[in-house]
Amino acid sequence: MSEHGAHSSKHTLIALVENKPGVLNRVASLFRRRNFNVDSLTVGRTHKPHISRMTIVVDTQRTSARIVAANLKKLINIIDVNIVSEHPHVSRDLALIKVRTDDVDSRNAVTEVCDRYPARIVDIGTKVAIVEITAQEDIVESLIEDLRPIGIVELVRTGVVAMGRGIRIMDTDYEPPVRVAAQNGLERYGV
Amino acid sequence: MMLTGAEIIIECLIREGVKVVFGYPGGAILPTYDAFYKYRNQVHHVLVRHEQGASHMADGFARATGQVGVCIATSGPGATNLVTGLATAMMDSSPIVAITGQVPRAAIGSDAFQETDVTGVTLPVTKHNYLVTDIHELAYVIKEAFYIARSGRPGPVLIDVPKDIQNEKMDFVYPEEPVRLPGYNPPAGATEQDVQDALELINNAKKPIILAGHGVMMSGAMQQLRELAERAGIPVTLTLLGKGAMPEDHPLTVGMMGMHGAAACNYAIQEADLLIALGMRFDDRVTGNLKTYSPNSKKIHVDIDPSEINKNVKVEVGIAGDLRTVLSQVLPGVKSNSHPQWVGQIRDWLEDGNERDILNNYTGTKLLGAQVINDLWRYTGGEAITVTDVGQHQMLEAQYYPHRRPSTMLTSGGLGTMGFGFPAAIGAKFGMPHEEVWAIVGDGGFQMTMCELATAVQENVNINIAVLNNAYLGMVRQWQEFFYDERYQSTPMVNPDFVKLAEAFGIPAMRVTSRDQMAESVAFARNHQGPVLIEYVIEKEEIVYPMVPAGADLHNMIRRPKPGEKEGATA
Ligand SMILES: Cc1ncc(C[n+]2csc(CCOP(=O)(O)OP(=O)(O)O)c2C)c(N)n1
Ligand SMILES: [Mg+2]
């Protein structure tokens, strides 16, 4: 089921969090304090302005994904947590890889490697090119290994984002409350 | 009604039922102190002598009453002085709300005078914290803070309020609607499957034992615990913070477990075929080496905090829920039973412990810490609220002062905070003014927060302070004796004259050097309204037995030799 393969000790968790300042700090602090091993953590907005979504890949050799999830749930600003890797899911990592292209051989090699992957060359010059790939983490990793001999000079990855397949929907019906006592200040919240 | 942020803070405290707060003023919190002046007939402010004291007082108040304790401090150093108390409350799940002043919003981030990132500093030692950035949020935040502090697994919550918000005015209406937090749903009860699984184990166990912790009292499950134990004939062992969960004179209560617990309890845990862990969290001080912990037992664990289940000890049945609710669900299916052989075995182990007990063998003339505690128990009828500090005297209190009632033994267990005992006792007395309260402290820990003697005098707090003076950081000395070849580095202390010290504060004091003064000392303490200090000059090199060395197997305790046996024998 897991896209990480049977022997992997990695798990992917999704957290829906209140879009408030400091929430990322609370999550980071939790992981450091509990000595959980984080592979990657991404955070971004959702289709609801008051909800952000985190995808967290953890190494669960020492701590089970359930313990990690239970600890995340304890944070007041975290609305829901789901171990997405326990069920069929789609996961994607995006990488920009800058490689050397300062001779014919390297230029040909880059094009040839990219043809074997869902990757694109998004910038190319006489010295370097930027390769972009959006794929499952292991495919991204494999591309990086194939480009390495040619000469990687810079690399950036977004970290994994993931979503459960099918009708398993990770959402919340939470709406921020309209606060009676705060009526005078409502305009500050855009209400 | 037009109110300032400062007035709103106090209006909200009053709505929460707060009658007393412990605090210390300073620039960034001054507007709120001015509001305390206005509301002085409704909320009593206790001026402490160090903010750490305020946090421990709020904690002691909370532990004694089960209600939220409140402490307050200014920005920067005032707030950082609260940190030890917050961490102490966090580890022992004690509900307190701390309010701190912060520099004005416009100055935040500029390294302004007395600016500290207090929400950043306290993030890992609070259940939750807030930096208020809008006066319209203030009342909601305070309401949420109290709710979070006391519900679920209780804990400390801090609210940082910039000074300009305290000064700002708004047309205030108290938010009557209940708190609704999307990400906060403390678990309620057990599923039917959980109940069946637990019953299967409980009804078929041959050598079961109940491990009762602090959660029993937090959830108010004393009656249910007792019913379970009595109906199924299961012996009960207590954690340090679980003292009071079950009357210690009950025939099924077999004593405290863990590092300095009764050897019988530790043997029983190792031998058991079923552990029923209720509102406790398998701290390393009660499990010893996890690899060899209770190897032959199935385990049921009930705790309000889902992240505690399977954290340290893997269990067959883990139930995240409120203990009283869960036990009420389980009880109807519990079969009437008894385990005479198993309980008899534990009684034999207890008898062996009695034969080793120093109280039964001592022939020396010096006053022992164990004797002091046992006599305090005797002369207070075992009915006092005792608040201990941390060290040998703490473990002696746990061993020699059996408690009958819940929440009458208050101690810093999880963090082991020296300096906790005396201020926490002041807080407890404010919460329980009709109870007899004794602070039982060591000479070391007392000196960490003894500045609160002035607070006790200013407020005329009617508490008794028992200082067990062994002129050592006794517990550390014990480790040095056992594990560092008696190299007593930095543990002997040259102490002040505690009697004169107390008298300098205007506190009646007495020095006790022999056991025949014990009754008199308790009478002396009881005869004075207001704080009283009694210094018990005790044997310097007493040892607290038994002891499970850190990380050792739970059954590998260093035992006190029986009369005639060689020193240092382990069993
Ligand atoms: C704040 C703090 N610092 C250090 C320790 C480590 N420590 C644990 S017990 C102890 C000795 C306590 O001595 P004392 O208060 O005299 O009590 P005794 O053990 O002699 O009864 C020390 C230093 C601690 N628990 N807390
Ligand atoms: Mg001492």
Tab-separated table of N, CA and C in Angstrom, chain B residues 275-354:
chain	number	residue	atom	x	y	z
B	275	LEU	N	-1.162	-6.179	34.766
B	275	LEU	CA	-1.044	-4.820	35.315
B	275	LEU	C	-2.246	-4.020	34.835
B	276	ILE	N	-2.916	-3.376	35.781
B	276	ILE	CA	-4.004	-2.478	35.408
B	276	ILE	C	-3.549	-1.074	35.784
B	277	ALA	N	-3.046	-0.346	34.797
B	277	ALA	CA	-2.428	0.955	35.056
B	277	ALA	C	-3.470	2.041	34.854
B	278	LEU	N	-3.783	2.762	35.926
B	278	LEU	CA	-4.874	3.732	35.883
B	278	LEU	C	-4.371	5.144	36.173
B	279	GLY	N	-4.399	6.003	35.184
B	279	GLY	CA	-4.018	7.398	35.393
B	279	GLY	C	-2.588	7.544	35.848
B	280	MET	N	-1.717	6.738	35.269
B	280	MET	CA	-0.278	6.865	35.536
B	280	MET	C	0.431	6.703	34.208
B	281	ARG	N	1.736	7.051	34.154
B	281	ARG	CA	2.339	7.140	32.820
B	281	ARG	C	3.657	6.390	32.672
B	282	PHE	N	3.884	5.384	33.523
B	282	PHE	CA	5.078	4.545	33.391
B	282	PHE	C	6.357	5.367	33.291
B	283	ASP	N	6.486	6.327	34.198
B	283	ASP	CA	7.698	7.135	34.299
B	283	ASP	C	8.889	6.211	34.597
B	284	ASP	N	10.082	6.602	34.177
B	284	ASP	CA	11.242	5.719	34.411
B	284	ASP	C	11.501	5.501	35.899
B	285	ARG	N	11.040	6.440	36.741
B	285	ARG	CA	11.220	6.267	38.187
B	285	ARG	C	10.320	5.165	38.747
B	286	VAL	N	9.312	4.736	38.004
B	286	VAL	CA	8.522	3.605	38.502
B	286	VAL	C	8.761	2.314	37.732
B	287	THR	N	9.364	2.389	36.552
B	287	THR	CA	9.546	1.148	35.788
B	287	THR	C	10.943	0.558	35.944
B	288	GLY	N	11.955	1.392	36.225
B	288	GLY	CA	13.318	0.891	36.104
B	288	GLY	C	13.549	0.472	34.653
B	289	ASN	N	14.419	-0.508	34.469
B	289	ASN	CA	14.766	-0.993	33.137
B	289	ASN	C	13.523	-1.498	32.394
B	290	LEU	N	13.195	-0.830	31.297
B	290	LEU	CA	11.971	-1.202	30.568
B	290	LEU	C	12.068	-2.598	29.948
B	291	LYS	N	13.282	-3.014	29.629
B	291	LYS	CA	13.445	-4.310	28.946
B	291	LYS	C	13.041	-5.476	29.840
B	292	THR	N	13.200	-5.289	31.151
B	292	THR	CA	12.871	-6.393	32.064
B	292	THR	C	11.637	-6.078	32.900
B	293	TYR	N	10.903	-5.047	32.491
B	293	TYR	CA	9.776	-4.592	33.311
B	293	TYR	C	8.597	-5.554	33.203
B	294	SER	N	8.137	-6.015	34.326
B	294	SER	CA	6.948	-6.872	34.428
B	294	SER	C	6.826	-7.818	33.233
B	295	PRO	N	7.784	-8.743	33.101
B	295	PRO	CA	7.918	-9.488	31.839
B	295	PRO	C	6.767	-10.441	31.535
B	296	ASN	N	6.050	-10.907	32.568
B	296	ASN	CA	5.060	-11.960	32.306
B	296	ASN	C	3.626	-11.458	32.318
B	297	SER	N	3.458	-10.152	32.360
B	297	SER	CA	2.086	-9.668	32.523
B	297	SER	C	1.495	-9.188	31.206
B	298	LYS	N	0.161	-9.322	31.127
B	298	LYS	CA	-0.601	-8.554	30.153
B	298	LYS	C	-0.848	-7.200	30.796
B	299	LYS	N	-1.119	-6.205	29.965
B	299	LYS	CA	-1.238	-4.871	30.538
B	299	LYS	C	-2.452	-4.122	30.001
B	300	ILE	N	-3.154	-3.475	30.926
B	300	ILE	CA	-4.249	-2.570	30.561
B	300	ILE	C	-3.803	-1.178	30.989
B	301	HIS	N	-3.939	-0.222	30.108
B	301	HIS	CA	-3.526	1.142	30.458
B	301	HIS	C	-4.665	2.105	30.136
B	302	VAL	N	-5.139	2.810	31.151
B	302	VAL	CA	-6.157	3.833	30.931
B	302	VAL	C	-5.553	5.189	31.266
B	303	ASP	N	-5.576	6.106	30.310
B	303	ASP	CA	-5.074	7.451	30.566
B	303	ASP	C	-5.846	8.424	29.688
B	304	ILE	N	-6.039	9.632	30.186
B	304	ILE	CA	-6.778	10.640	29.422
B	304	ILE	C	-5.981	11.116	28.205
B	305	ASP	N	-4.654	10.909	28.238
B	305	ASP	CA	-3.804	11.427	27.171
B	305	ASP	C	-3.437	10.295	26.203
B	306	PRO	N	-3.999	10.310	24.978
B	306	PRO	CA	-3.736	9.213	24.036
B	306	PRO	C	-2.247	9.029	23.746
B	307	SER	N	-1.461	10.087	23.851
B	307	SER	CA	-0.037	9.951	23.516
B	307	SER	C	0.737	9.199	24.603
B	308	GLU	N	0.097	8.944	25.739
B	308	GLU	CA	0.772	8.151	26.777
B	308	GLU	C	0.641	6.651	26.528
B	309	ILE	N	-0.376	6.265	25.756
B	309	ILE	CA	-0.624	4.834	25.536
B	309	ILE	C	0.463	4.283	24.616
B	310	ASN	N	1.142	3.252	25.053
B	310	ASN	CA	2.240	2.629	24.298
B	310	ASN	C	3.459	3.534	24.153
B	311	LYS	N	3.578	4.564	24.991
B	311	LYS	CA	4.761	5.431	24.905
B	311	LYS	C	5.976	4.727	25.479
B	312	ASN	N	5.904	4.321	26.725
B	312	ASN	CA	7.042	3.658	27.366
B	312	ASN	C	6.866	2.153	27.447
B	313	VAL	N	5.652	1.726	27.724
B	313	VAL	CA	5.371	0.304	27.917
B	313	VAL	C	4.282	-0.105	26.931
B	314	LYS	N	4.554	-1.160	26.181
B	314	LYS	CA	3.551	-1.647	25.214
B	314	LYS	C	2.467	-2.411	25.971
B	315	VAL	N	1.225	-2.133	25.626
B	315	VAL	CA	0.129	-2.748	26.374
B	315	VAL	C	-0.817	-3.505	25.449
B	316	GLU	N	-1.531	-4.479	26.030
B	316	GLU	CA	-2.509	-5.255	25.264
B	316	GLU	C	-3.781	-4.440	25.064
B	317	VAL	N	-4.209	-3.753	26.134
B	317	VAL	CA	-5.423	-2.950	26.039
B	317	VAL	C	-5.083	-1.517	26.455
B	318	GLY	N	-5.125	-0.608	25.500
B	318	GLY	CA	-4.855	0.803	25.794
B	318	GLY	C	-6.131	1.596	25.602
B	319	ILE	N	-6.547	2.290	26.635
B	319	ILE	CA	-7.794	3.042	26.545
B	319	ILE	C	-7.511	4.510	26.851
B	320	ALA	N	-7.721	5.366	25.853
B	320	ALA	CA	-7.573	6.798	26.091
B	320	ALA	C	-8.938	7.327	26.501
B	321	GLY	N	-9.044	7.715	27.751
B	321	GLY	CA	-10.340	8.211	28.198
B	321	GLY	C	-10.283	8.721	29.612
B	322	ASP	N	-11.370	9.356	30.024
B	322	ASP	CA	-11.484	9.831	31.393
B	322	ASP	C	-11.663	8.615	32.301
B	323	LEU	N	-10.820	8.535	33.305
B	323	LEU	CA	-10.750	7.309	34.103
B	323	LEU	C	-12.071	6.972	34.798
B	324	ARG	N	-12.719	7.983	35.346
B	324	ARG	CA	-13.965	7.700	36.054
B	324	ARG	C	-15.012	7.145	35.087
B	325	THR	N	-15.076	7.733	33.901
B	325	THR	CA	-16.015	7.246	32.894
B	325	THR	C	-15.669	5.814	32.497
B	326	VAL	N	-14.394	5.574	32.227
B	326	VAL	CA	-13.979	4.255	31.757
B	326	VAL	C	-14.236	3.205	32.836
B	327	LEU	N	-13.865	3.517	34.073
B	327	LEU	CA	-14.082	2.528	35.141
B	327	LEU	C	-15.574	2.263	35.338
B	328	SER	N	-16.385	3.296	35.205
B	328	SER	CA	-17.828	3.098	35.342
B	328	SER	C	-18.344	2.188	34.234
B	329	GLN	N	-17.717	2.264	33.065
B	329	GLN	CA	-18.121	1.372	31.962
B	329	GLN	C	-17.689	-0.066	32.233
B	330	VAL	N	-16.519	-0.210	32.848
B	330	VAL	CA	-15.949	-1.545	33.033
B	330	VAL	C	-16.591	-2.260	34.229
B	331	LEU	N	-16.876	-1.499	35.298
B	331	LEU	CA	-17.285	-2.109	36.574
B	331	LEU	C	-18.447	-3.106	36.480
B	332	PRO	N	-19.515	-2.816	35.729
B	332	PRO	CA	-20.626	-3.764	35.713
B	332	PRO	C	-20.236	-5.169	35.273
B	333	GLY	N	-19.160	-5.286	34.484
B	333	GLY	CA	-18.768	-6.613	33.997
B	333	GLY	C	-17.726	-7.298	34.862
B	334	VAL	N	-17.274	-6.619	35.939
B	334	VAL	CA	-16.203	-7.191	36.762
B	334	VAL	C	-16.796	-8.238	37.694
B	335	LYS	N	-16.244	-9.463	37.638
B	335	LYS	CA	-16.760	-10.548	38.476
B	335	LYS	C	-16.171	-10.464	39.870
B	336	SER	N	-16.992	-10.833	40.828
B	336	SER	CA	-16.540	-10.891	42.207
B	336	SER	C	-15.475	-11.973	42.322
B	337	ASN	N	-14.366	-11.634	42.966
B	337	ASN	CA	-13.226	-12.553	42.942
B	337	ASN	C	-12.320	-12.263	44.134
B	338	SER	N	-11.399	-13.157	44.380
B	338	SER	CA	-10.348	-12.866	45.355
B	338	SER	C	-9.116	-13.666	44.962
B	339	HIS	N	-7.976	-13.217	45.396
B	339	HIS	CA	-6.711	-13.879	45.051
B	339	HIS	C	-5.897	-14.055	46.318
B	340	PRO	N	-6.383	-14.900	47.233
B	340	PRO	CA	-5.754	-14.975	48.561
B	340	PRO	C	-4.277	-15.353	48.510
B	341	GLN	N	-3.941	-16.272	47.603
B	341	GLN	CA	-2.540	-16.709	47.569
B	341	GLN	C	-1.631	-15.576	47.117
B	342	TRP	N	-2.069	-14.879	46.084
B	342	TRP	CA	-1.312	-13.768	45.497
B	342	TRP	C	-1.184	-12.643	46.508
B	343	VAL	N	-2.299	-12.270	47.145
B	343	VAL	CA	-2.242	-11.194	48.137
B	343	VAL	C	-1.384	-11.640	49.322
B	344	GLY	N	-1.480	-12.939	49.667
B	344	GLY	CA	-0.666	-13.473	50.760
B	344	GLY	C	0.817	-13.381	50.442
B	345	GLN	N	1.154	-13.670	49.201
B	345	GLN	CA	2.545	-13.555	48.761
B	345	GLN	C	3.045	-12.118	48.935
B	346	ILE	N	2.213	-11.168	48.537
B	346	ILE	CA	2.621	-9.762	48.673
B	346	ILE	C	2.761	-9.402	50.155
B	347	ARG	N	1.845	-9.900	50.974
B	347	ARG	CA	1.935	-9.636	52.423
B	347	ARG	C	3.255	-10.182	52.985
B	348	ASP	N	3.673	-11.354	52.513
B	348	ASP	CA	4.947	-11.911	52.979
B	348	ASP	C	6.112	-10.987	52.607
B	349	TRP	N	6.058	-10.488	51.379
B	349	TRP	CA	7.119	-9.553	50.971
B	349	TRP	C	7.087	-8.294	51.848
B	350	LEU	N	5.875	-7.832	52.153
B	350	LEU	CA	5.746	-6.646	53.011
B	350	LEU	C	6.320	-6.932	54.402
B	351	GLU	N	6.052	-8.133	54.892
B	351	GLU	CA	6.561	-8.511	56.215
B	351	GLU	C	8.088	-8.495	56.213
B	352	ASP	N	8.673	-9.009	55.134
B	352	ASP	CA	10.126	-8.967	55.001
B	352	ASP	C	10.612	-7.515	55.035
B	353	GLY	N	9.852	-6.635	54.400
B	353	GLY	CA	10.193	-5.209	54.420
B	353	GLY	C	10.130	-4.653	55.831
B	354	ASN	N	9.117	-5.058	56.574
B	354	ASN	CA	8.992	-4.597	57.962
B	354	ASN	C	10.192	-5.005	58.798
